[in-house]
Tab-separated table of C-alpha atoms in Angstrom:
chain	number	residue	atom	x	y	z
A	1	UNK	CA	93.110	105.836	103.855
A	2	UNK	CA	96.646	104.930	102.776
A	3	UNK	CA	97.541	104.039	99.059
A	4	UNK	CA	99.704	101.066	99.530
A	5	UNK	CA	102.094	99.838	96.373
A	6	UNK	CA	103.724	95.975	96.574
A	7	UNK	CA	106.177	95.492	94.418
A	8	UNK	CA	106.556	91.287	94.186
A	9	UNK	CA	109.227	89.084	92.844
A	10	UNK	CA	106.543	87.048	91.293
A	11	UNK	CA	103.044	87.063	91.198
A	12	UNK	CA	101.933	85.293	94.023
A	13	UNK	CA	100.673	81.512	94.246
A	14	UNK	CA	98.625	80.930	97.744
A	15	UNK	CA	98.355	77.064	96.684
A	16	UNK	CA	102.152	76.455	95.192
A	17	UNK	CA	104.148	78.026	97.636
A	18	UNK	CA	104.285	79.545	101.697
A	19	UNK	CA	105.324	82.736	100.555
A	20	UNK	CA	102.621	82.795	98.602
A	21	UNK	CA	100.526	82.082	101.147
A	22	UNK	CA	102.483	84.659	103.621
A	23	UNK	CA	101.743	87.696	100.931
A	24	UNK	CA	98.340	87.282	100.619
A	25	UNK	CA	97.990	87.219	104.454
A	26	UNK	CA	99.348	90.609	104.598
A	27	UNK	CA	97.557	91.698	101.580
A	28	UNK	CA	94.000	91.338	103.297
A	29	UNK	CA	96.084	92.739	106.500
A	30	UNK	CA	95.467	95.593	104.430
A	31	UNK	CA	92.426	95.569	102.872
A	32	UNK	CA	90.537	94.913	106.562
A	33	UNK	CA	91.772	98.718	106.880
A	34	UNK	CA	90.518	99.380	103.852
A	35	UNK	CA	93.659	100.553	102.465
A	36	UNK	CA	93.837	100.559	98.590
A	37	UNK	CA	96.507	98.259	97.237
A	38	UNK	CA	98.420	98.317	93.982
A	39	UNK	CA	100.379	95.028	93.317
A	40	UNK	CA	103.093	95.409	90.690
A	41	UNK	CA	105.445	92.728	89.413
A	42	UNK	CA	107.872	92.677	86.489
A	43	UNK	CA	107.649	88.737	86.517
A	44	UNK	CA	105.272	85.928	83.985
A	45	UNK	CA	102.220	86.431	85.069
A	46	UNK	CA	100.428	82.695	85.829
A	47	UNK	CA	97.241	80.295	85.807
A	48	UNK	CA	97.827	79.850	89.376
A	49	UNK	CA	98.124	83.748	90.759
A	50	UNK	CA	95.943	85.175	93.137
A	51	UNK	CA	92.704	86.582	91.770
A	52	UNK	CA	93.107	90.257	92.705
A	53	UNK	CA	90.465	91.606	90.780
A	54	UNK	CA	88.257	89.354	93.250
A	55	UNK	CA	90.366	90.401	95.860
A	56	UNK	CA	89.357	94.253	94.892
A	57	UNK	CA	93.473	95.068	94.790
A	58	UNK	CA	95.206	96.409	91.345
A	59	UNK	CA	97.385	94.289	89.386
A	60	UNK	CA	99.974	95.909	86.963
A	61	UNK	CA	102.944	94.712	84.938
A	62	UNK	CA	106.111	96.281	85.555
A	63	UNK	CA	109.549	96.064	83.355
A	64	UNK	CA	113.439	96.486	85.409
A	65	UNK	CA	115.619	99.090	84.377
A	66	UNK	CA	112.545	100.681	82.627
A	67	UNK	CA	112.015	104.643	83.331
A	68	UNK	CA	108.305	104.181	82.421
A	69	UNK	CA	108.094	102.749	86.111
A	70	UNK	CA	109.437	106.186	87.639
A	71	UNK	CA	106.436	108.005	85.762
A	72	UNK	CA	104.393	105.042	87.266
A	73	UNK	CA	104.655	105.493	90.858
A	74	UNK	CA	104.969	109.028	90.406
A	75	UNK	CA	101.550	109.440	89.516
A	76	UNK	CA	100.597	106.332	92.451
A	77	UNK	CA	102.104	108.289	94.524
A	78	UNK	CA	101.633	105.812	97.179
A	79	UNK	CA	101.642	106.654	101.278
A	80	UNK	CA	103.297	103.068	101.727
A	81	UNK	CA	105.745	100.788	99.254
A	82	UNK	CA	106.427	97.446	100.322
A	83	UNK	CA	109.109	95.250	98.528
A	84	UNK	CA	108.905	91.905	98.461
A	85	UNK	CA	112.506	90.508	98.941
A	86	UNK	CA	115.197	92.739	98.799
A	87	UNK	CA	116.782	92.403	95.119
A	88	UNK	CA	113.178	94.043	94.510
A	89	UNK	CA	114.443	96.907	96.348
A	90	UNK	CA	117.582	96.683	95.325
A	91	UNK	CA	115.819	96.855	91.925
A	92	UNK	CA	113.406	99.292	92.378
A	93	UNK	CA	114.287	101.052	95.932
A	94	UNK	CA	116.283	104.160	94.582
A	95	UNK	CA	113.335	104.883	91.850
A	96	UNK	CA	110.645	104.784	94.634
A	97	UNK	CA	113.145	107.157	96.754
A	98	UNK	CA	113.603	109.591	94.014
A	99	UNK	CA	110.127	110.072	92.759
A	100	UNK	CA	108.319	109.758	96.436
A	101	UNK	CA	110.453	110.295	99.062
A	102	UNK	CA	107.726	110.639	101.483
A	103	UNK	CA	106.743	107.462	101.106
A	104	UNK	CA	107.559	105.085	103.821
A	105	UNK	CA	109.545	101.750	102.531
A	106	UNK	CA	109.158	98.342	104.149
A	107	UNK	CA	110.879	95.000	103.015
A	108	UNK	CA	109.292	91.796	103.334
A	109	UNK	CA	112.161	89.349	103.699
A	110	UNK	CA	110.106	86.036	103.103
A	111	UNK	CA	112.750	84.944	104.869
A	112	UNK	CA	116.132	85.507	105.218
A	113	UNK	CA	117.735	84.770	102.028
A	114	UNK	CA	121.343	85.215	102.577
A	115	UNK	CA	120.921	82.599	105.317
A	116	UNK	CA	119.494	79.530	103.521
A	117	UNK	CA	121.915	80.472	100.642
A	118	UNK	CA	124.942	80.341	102.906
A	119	UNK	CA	123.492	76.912	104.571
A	120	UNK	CA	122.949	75.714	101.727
A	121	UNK	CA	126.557	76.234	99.942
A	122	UNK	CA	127.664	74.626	103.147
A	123	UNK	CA	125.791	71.890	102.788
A	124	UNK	CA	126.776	71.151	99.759
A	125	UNK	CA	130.887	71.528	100.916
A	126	UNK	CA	129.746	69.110	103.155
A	127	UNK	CA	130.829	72.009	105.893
A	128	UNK	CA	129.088	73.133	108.921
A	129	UNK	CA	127.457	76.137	108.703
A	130	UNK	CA	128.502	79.372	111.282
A	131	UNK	CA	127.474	82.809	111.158
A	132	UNK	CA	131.221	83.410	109.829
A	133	UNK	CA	130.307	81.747	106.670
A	134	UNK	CA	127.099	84.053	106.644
A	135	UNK	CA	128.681	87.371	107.497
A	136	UNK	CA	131.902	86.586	104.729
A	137	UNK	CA	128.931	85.608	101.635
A	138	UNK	CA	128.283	88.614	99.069
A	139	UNK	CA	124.351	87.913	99.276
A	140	UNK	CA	124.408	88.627	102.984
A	141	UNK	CA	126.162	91.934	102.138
A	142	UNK	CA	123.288	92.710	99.853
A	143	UNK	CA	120.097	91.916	101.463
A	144	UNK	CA	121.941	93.467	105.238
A	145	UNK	CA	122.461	96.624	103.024
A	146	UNK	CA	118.789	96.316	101.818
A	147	UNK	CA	117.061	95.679	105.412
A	148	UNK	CA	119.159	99.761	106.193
A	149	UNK	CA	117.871	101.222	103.372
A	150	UNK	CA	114.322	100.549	103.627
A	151	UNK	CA	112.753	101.978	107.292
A	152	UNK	CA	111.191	98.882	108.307
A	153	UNK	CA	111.989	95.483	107.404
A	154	UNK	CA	108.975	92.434	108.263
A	155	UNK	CA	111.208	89.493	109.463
A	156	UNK	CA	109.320	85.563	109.897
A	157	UNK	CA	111.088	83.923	112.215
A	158	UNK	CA	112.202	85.346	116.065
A	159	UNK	CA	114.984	83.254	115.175
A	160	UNK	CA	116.136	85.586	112.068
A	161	UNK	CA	115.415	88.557	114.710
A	162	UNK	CA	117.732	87.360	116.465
A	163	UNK	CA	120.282	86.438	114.042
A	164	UNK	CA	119.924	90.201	112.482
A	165	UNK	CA	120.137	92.021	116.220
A	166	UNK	CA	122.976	89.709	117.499
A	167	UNK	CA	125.129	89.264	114.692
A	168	UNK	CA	124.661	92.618	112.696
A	169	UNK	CA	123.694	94.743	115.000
A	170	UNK	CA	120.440	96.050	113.325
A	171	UNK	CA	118.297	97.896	116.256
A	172	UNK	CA	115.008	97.273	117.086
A	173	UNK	CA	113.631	99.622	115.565
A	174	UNK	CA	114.241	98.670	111.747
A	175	UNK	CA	112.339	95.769	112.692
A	176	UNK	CA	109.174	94.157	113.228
A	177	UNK	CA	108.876	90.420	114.319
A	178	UNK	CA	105.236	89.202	112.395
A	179	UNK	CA	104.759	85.449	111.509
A	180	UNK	CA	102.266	83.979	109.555
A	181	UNK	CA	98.432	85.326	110.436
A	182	UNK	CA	96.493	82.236	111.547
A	183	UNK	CA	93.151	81.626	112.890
A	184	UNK	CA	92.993	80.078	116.270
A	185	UNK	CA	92.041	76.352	115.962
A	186	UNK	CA	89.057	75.625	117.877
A	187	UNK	CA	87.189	72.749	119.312
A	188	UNK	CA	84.474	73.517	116.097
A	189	UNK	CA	88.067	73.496	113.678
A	190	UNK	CA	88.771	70.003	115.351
A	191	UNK	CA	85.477	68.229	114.658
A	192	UNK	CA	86.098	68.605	110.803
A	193	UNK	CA	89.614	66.449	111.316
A	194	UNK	CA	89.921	62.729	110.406
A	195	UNK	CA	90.635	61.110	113.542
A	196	UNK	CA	93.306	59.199	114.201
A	197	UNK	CA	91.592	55.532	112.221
A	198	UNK	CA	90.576	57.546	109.210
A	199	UNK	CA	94.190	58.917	108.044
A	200	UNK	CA	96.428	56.735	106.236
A	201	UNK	CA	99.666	57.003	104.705
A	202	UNK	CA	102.471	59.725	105.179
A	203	UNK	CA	102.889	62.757	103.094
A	204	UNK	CA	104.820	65.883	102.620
A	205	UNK	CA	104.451	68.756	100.415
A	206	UNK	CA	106.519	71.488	98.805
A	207	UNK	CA	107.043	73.549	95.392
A	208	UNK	CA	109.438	71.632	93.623
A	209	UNK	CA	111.286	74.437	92.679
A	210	UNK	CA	112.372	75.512	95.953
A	211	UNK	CA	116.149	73.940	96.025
A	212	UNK	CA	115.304	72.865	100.048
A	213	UNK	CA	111.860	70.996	99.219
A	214	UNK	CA	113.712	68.757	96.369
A	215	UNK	CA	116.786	68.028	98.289
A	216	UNK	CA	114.018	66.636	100.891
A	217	UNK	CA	112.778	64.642	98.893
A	218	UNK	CA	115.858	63.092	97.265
A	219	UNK	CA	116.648	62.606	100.775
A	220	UNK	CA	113.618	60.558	101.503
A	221	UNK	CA	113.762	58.517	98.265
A	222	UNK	CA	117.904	57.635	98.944
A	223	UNK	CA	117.364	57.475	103.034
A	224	UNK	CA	114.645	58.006	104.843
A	225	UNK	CA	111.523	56.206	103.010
A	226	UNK	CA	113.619	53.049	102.675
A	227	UNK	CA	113.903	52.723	106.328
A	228	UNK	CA	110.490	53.599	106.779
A	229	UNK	CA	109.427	50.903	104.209
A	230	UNK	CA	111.389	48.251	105.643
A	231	UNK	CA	109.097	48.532	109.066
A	232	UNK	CA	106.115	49.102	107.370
A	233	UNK	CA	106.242	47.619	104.167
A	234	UNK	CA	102.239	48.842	103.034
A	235	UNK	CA	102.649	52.602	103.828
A	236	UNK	CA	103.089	55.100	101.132
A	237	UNK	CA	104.475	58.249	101.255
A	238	UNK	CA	102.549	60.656	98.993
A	239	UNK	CA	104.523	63.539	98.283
A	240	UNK	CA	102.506	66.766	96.663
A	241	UNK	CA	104.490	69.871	95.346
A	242	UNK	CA	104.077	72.462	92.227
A	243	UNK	CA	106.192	73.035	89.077
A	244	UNK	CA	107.640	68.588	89.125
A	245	UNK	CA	110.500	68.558	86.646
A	246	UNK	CA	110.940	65.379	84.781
A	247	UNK	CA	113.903	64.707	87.488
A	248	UNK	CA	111.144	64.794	89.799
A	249	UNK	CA	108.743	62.464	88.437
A	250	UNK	CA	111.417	60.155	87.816
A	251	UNK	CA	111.182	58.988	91.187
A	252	UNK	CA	107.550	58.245	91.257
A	253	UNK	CA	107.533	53.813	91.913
A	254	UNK	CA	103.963	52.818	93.057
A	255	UNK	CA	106.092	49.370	94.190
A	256	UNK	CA	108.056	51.380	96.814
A	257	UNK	CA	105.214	53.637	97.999
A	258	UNK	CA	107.184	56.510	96.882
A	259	UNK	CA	104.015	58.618	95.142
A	260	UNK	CA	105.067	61.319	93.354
A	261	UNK	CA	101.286	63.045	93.349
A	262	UNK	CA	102.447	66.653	91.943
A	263	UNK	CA	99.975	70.174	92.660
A	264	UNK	CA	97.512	69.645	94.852
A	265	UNK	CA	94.605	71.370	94.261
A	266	UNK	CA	93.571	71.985	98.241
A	267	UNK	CA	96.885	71.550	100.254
A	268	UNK	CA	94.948	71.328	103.617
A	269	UNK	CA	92.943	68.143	102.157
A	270	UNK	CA	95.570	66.270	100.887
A	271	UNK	CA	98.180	67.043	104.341
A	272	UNK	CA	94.213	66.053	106.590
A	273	UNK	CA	93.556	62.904	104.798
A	274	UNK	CA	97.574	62.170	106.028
A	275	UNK	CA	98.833	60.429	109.425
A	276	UNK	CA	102.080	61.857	109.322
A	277	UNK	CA	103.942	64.859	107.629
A	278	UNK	CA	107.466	64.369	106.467
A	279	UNK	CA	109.683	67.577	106.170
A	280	UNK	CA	113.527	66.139	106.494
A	281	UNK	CA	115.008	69.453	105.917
A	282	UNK	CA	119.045	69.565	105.449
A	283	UNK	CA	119.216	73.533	105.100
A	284	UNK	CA	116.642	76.722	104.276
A	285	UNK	CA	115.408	79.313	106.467
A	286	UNK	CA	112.082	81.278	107.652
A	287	UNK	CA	109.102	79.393	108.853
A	288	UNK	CA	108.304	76.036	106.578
A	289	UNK	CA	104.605	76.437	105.438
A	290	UNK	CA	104.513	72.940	104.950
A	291	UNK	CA	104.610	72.118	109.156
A	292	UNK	CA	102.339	75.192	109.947
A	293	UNK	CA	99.786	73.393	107.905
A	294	UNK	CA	99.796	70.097	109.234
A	295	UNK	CA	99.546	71.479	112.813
A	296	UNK	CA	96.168	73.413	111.105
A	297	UNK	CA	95.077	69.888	109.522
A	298	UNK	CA	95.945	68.027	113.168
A	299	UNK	CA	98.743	66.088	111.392
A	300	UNK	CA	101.717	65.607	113.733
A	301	UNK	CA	105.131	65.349	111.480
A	302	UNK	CA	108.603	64.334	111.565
A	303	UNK	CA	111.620	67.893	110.784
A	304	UNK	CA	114.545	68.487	111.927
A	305	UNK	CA	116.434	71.539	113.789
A	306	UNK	CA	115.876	73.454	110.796
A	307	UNK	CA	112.466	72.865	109.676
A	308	UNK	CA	111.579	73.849	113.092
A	309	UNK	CA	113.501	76.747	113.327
A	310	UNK	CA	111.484	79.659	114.527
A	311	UNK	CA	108.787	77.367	115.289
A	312	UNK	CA	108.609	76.680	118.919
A	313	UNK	CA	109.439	78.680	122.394
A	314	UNK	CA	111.262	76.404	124.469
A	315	UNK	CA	108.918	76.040	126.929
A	316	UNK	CA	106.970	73.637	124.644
A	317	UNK	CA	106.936	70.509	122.825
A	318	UNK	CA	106.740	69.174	119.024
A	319	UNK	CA	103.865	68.596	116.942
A	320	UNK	CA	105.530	65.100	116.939
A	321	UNK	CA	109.494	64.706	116.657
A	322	UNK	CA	112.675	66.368	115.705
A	323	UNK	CA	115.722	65.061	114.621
A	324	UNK	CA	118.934	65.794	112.334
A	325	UNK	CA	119.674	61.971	112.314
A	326	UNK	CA	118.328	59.604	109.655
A	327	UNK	CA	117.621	56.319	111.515
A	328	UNK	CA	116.164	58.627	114.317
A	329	UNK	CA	113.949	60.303	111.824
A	330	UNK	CA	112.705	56.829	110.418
A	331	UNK	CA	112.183	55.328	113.743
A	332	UNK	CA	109.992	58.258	114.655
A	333	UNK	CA	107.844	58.384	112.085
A	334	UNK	CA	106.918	54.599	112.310
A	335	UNK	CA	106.269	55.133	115.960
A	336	UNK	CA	104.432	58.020	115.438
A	337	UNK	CA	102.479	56.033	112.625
A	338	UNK	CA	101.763	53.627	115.078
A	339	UNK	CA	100.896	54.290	118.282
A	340	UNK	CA	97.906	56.349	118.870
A	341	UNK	CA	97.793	57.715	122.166
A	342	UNK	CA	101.575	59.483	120.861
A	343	UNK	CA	99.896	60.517	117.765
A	344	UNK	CA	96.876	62.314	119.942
A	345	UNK	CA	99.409	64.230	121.920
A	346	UNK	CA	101.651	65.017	119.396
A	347	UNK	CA	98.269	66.669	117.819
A	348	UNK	CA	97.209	68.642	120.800
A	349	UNK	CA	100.954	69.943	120.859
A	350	UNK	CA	100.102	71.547	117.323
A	351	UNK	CA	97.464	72.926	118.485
A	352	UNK	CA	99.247	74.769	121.284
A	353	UNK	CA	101.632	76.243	118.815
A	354	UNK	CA	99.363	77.513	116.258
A	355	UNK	CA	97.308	79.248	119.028
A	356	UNK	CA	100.225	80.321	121.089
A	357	UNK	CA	102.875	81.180	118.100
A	358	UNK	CA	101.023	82.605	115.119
A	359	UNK	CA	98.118	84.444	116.306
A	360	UNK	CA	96.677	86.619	113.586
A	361	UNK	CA	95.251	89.097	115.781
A	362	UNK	CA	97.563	89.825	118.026
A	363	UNK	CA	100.283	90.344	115.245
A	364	UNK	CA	97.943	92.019	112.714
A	365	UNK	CA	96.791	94.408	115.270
A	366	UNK	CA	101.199	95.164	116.204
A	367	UNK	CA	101.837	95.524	113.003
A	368	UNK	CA	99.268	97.876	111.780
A	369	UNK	CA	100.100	99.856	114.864
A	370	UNK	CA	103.602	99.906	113.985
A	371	UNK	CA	103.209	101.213	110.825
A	372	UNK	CA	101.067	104.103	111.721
A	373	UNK	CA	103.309	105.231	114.114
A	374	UNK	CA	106.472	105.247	111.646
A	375	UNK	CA	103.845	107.358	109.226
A	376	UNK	CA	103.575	109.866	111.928
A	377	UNK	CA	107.280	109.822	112.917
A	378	UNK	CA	108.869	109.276	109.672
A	379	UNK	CA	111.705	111.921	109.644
A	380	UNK	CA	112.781	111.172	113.480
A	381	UNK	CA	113.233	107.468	112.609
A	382	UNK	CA	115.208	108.155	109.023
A	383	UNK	CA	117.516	110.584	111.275
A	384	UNK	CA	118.001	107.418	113.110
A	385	UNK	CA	119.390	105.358	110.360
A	386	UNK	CA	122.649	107.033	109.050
A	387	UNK	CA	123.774	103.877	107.798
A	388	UNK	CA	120.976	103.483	105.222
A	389	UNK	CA	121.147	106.777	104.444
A	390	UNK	CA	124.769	106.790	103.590
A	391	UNK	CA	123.550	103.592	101.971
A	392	UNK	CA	121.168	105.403	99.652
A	393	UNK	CA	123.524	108.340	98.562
A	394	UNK	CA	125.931	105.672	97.190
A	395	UNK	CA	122.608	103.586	95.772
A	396	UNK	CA	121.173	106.812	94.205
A	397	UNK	CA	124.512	107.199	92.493
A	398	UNK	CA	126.413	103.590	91.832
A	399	UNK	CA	122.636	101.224	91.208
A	400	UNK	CA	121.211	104.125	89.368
A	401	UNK	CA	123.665	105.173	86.526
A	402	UNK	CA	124.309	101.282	85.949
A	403	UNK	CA	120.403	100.942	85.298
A	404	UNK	CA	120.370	103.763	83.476
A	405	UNK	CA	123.073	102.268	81.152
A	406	UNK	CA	121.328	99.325	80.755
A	407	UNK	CA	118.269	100.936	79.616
A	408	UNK	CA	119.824	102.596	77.302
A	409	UNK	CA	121.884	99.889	76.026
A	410	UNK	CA	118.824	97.761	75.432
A	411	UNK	CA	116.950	100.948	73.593
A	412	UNK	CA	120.396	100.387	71.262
């Protein structure tokens, strides 16, 4: 039985947030092998965390640049230490190294980070984004550097794969393609939808605090909705997200249809008892949590190039449209609203990619295979990997001594 130890970012939220959702999908990954899993985070805990006592998995609080973490997971000792983004192994990486170098080291991208960062300074130069603006950005540097140094790096999106094999050369091998782990919807799952007459309104949903998810939905409020409104002048758009900021709320006006409903309590209710999802994306990266959820609820939706990213194989179609233009993106979603027989088809197409895209068995059973065989393999595949070796003698001397100072400084 393996001793696995996660180190998060933050303590995860299922119901604010996908990756969230996405960590405790791999957390029972490993608990179905009966694997015994320590989650540490040096974050606030909060009221809406997972409940890993219920869950049967450790929880413990962890400080950065602390040595009291070294003595930690020295006594751990864990088989298997997974990172959750890499400035937690940029963080943490050359302590886990140094006290249990045995152990093997995965990072969990989420997604990747330098590329919605770079898209979204872009965006904001009102540039067009190419992978020369992602291979020049200092973040990309970083999180490229982290992906060597760990010996196996979980990657979301086929499209990301691809972005890290074609553009930076990382080999096969230091990767492992897994999306989210989803049930297969079944002809029992579709009973329990609203059909078609029973759904009303349009909706989208998305923690507030994710710089993509508000830009959305200032982009509906300035854009979008008012299109939308002027063809159908009774719909509403209820839009449901964690953590609203006053900026947020401000946009709440009952007399537009513009409902600014804040944290929904069950996220696959509130998307069901919709007719439509609206995710007009402008930049981000990884797979949106929001549109994998309406095709689970039967709700076709409205994205663009980038909310669909990483969503769909060519060979088949949207769970409804996808567009980067606003009057396209308007005009869909009112036709979409309206006309049934579109709406049924644009359902079944969800259906298709759930089953055919994300199926949890297939990629829970790769996975877990993957990782046994790096256990049993461990020192061929690090011989492999001079880069993140040569990565990890500077780490082990550069990140280390300036932690080191830190701690000390703050002991002063």
């Amino acid at each position: 039985m393996n001793t696995i130890l996660i180190i998060g970012s933050v303590w995860p939220e299922p119901s604010s947030t996908a990756a969230g959702s996405r960590m405790l999908q791999l957390i029972k990954l490993f608990l179905s092998k009966e694997w015994k899993i320590t989650f540490a985070c040096a974050a606030k805990k909060s009221e809406h965390m997972v409940d890993f006592a219920k869950l049967g998995v450790s929880s413990v609080s962890i400080e950065i640049n602390n040595s009291n973490f070294d003595a930690f997971v020295n006594k751990l000792n864990p088989d298997i230490v997974i990172f959750d983004r890499f400035m937690i192994e940029e963080q943490f990486g050359w302590r886990v190294t140094k006290e249990c170098p045995n152990a093997l080291r995965i990072l969990n991208t989420e997604d990747l980070h330098c590329l919605r960062k770079t898209r979204q300074e872009c965006f904001k130069k009102n540039i067009p984004f190419t992978t020369q603006h992602l291979v020049q950005n200092d973040i990309t540097k970083r999180e490229i550097a982290s992906i060597y140094r760990c010996d196996i790096s979980l990657i979301i999106s086929d499209f990301e794969m691809s972005i890290l094999k074609e553009t930076f050369n990382i080999k096969d091998q230091f990767l492992h393609y897994i999306p989210f782990l989803l049930p297969p919807i079944t002809i029992e799952t579709t009973k329990h939808w609203p059909v078609y007459e029973e759904r009303s309104d349009f909706v989208t949903i998305g923690n507030f605090l994710h710089e993509p998810n508000w830009n959305s939905v200032v982009y509906l409020k300035e854009t979008i909705w008012p299109l939308i409104r002027k063809e159908l002048p009774k719909a509403t758009l209820q839009i449901y997200g964690a953590y609203p900021s006053p900026k947020v709320t401000q946009l709440h006006n009952p007399k537009e249809g513009f409902i600014i409903a804040g944290r929904a309590k069950n996220a696959i209710e509130v998307i069901q008892k919709g007719r439509v999802c609206l995710a007009p994306l402008r930049f981000g990266a990884g797979i949106k949590g929001k549109l994998a959820e309406a095709m689970y609820c039967g709700t076709p939706s409205i994205t663009t190039t980038i909310g669909a990213e990483g969503m769909l194989a060519e060979e088949s179609d949207w769970n409804g449209f996808i567009t980067d233009d606003p009057l396209r993106f308007a005009k869909s979603a009112v036709t979409l609203y309206q006309n049934k027989n579109l709406w049924l088809q644009s359902q079944q197409n969800g259906i298709e990619i759930i089953n055919t895209r994300f199926q949890k068995n297939t990629f829970a059973a790769s996975t877990m295979d993957r990782i046994i065989q790096l256990q049993n393999n461990l020192q061929q595949h690090r011989s492999d990997n001079f880069i993140g070796s040569m990565l990890h003698y500077h780490t082990l001397r550069s990140t280390e001594f300036m932690a080191r100072w830190i701690e000390e400084k703050n002991k002063a």
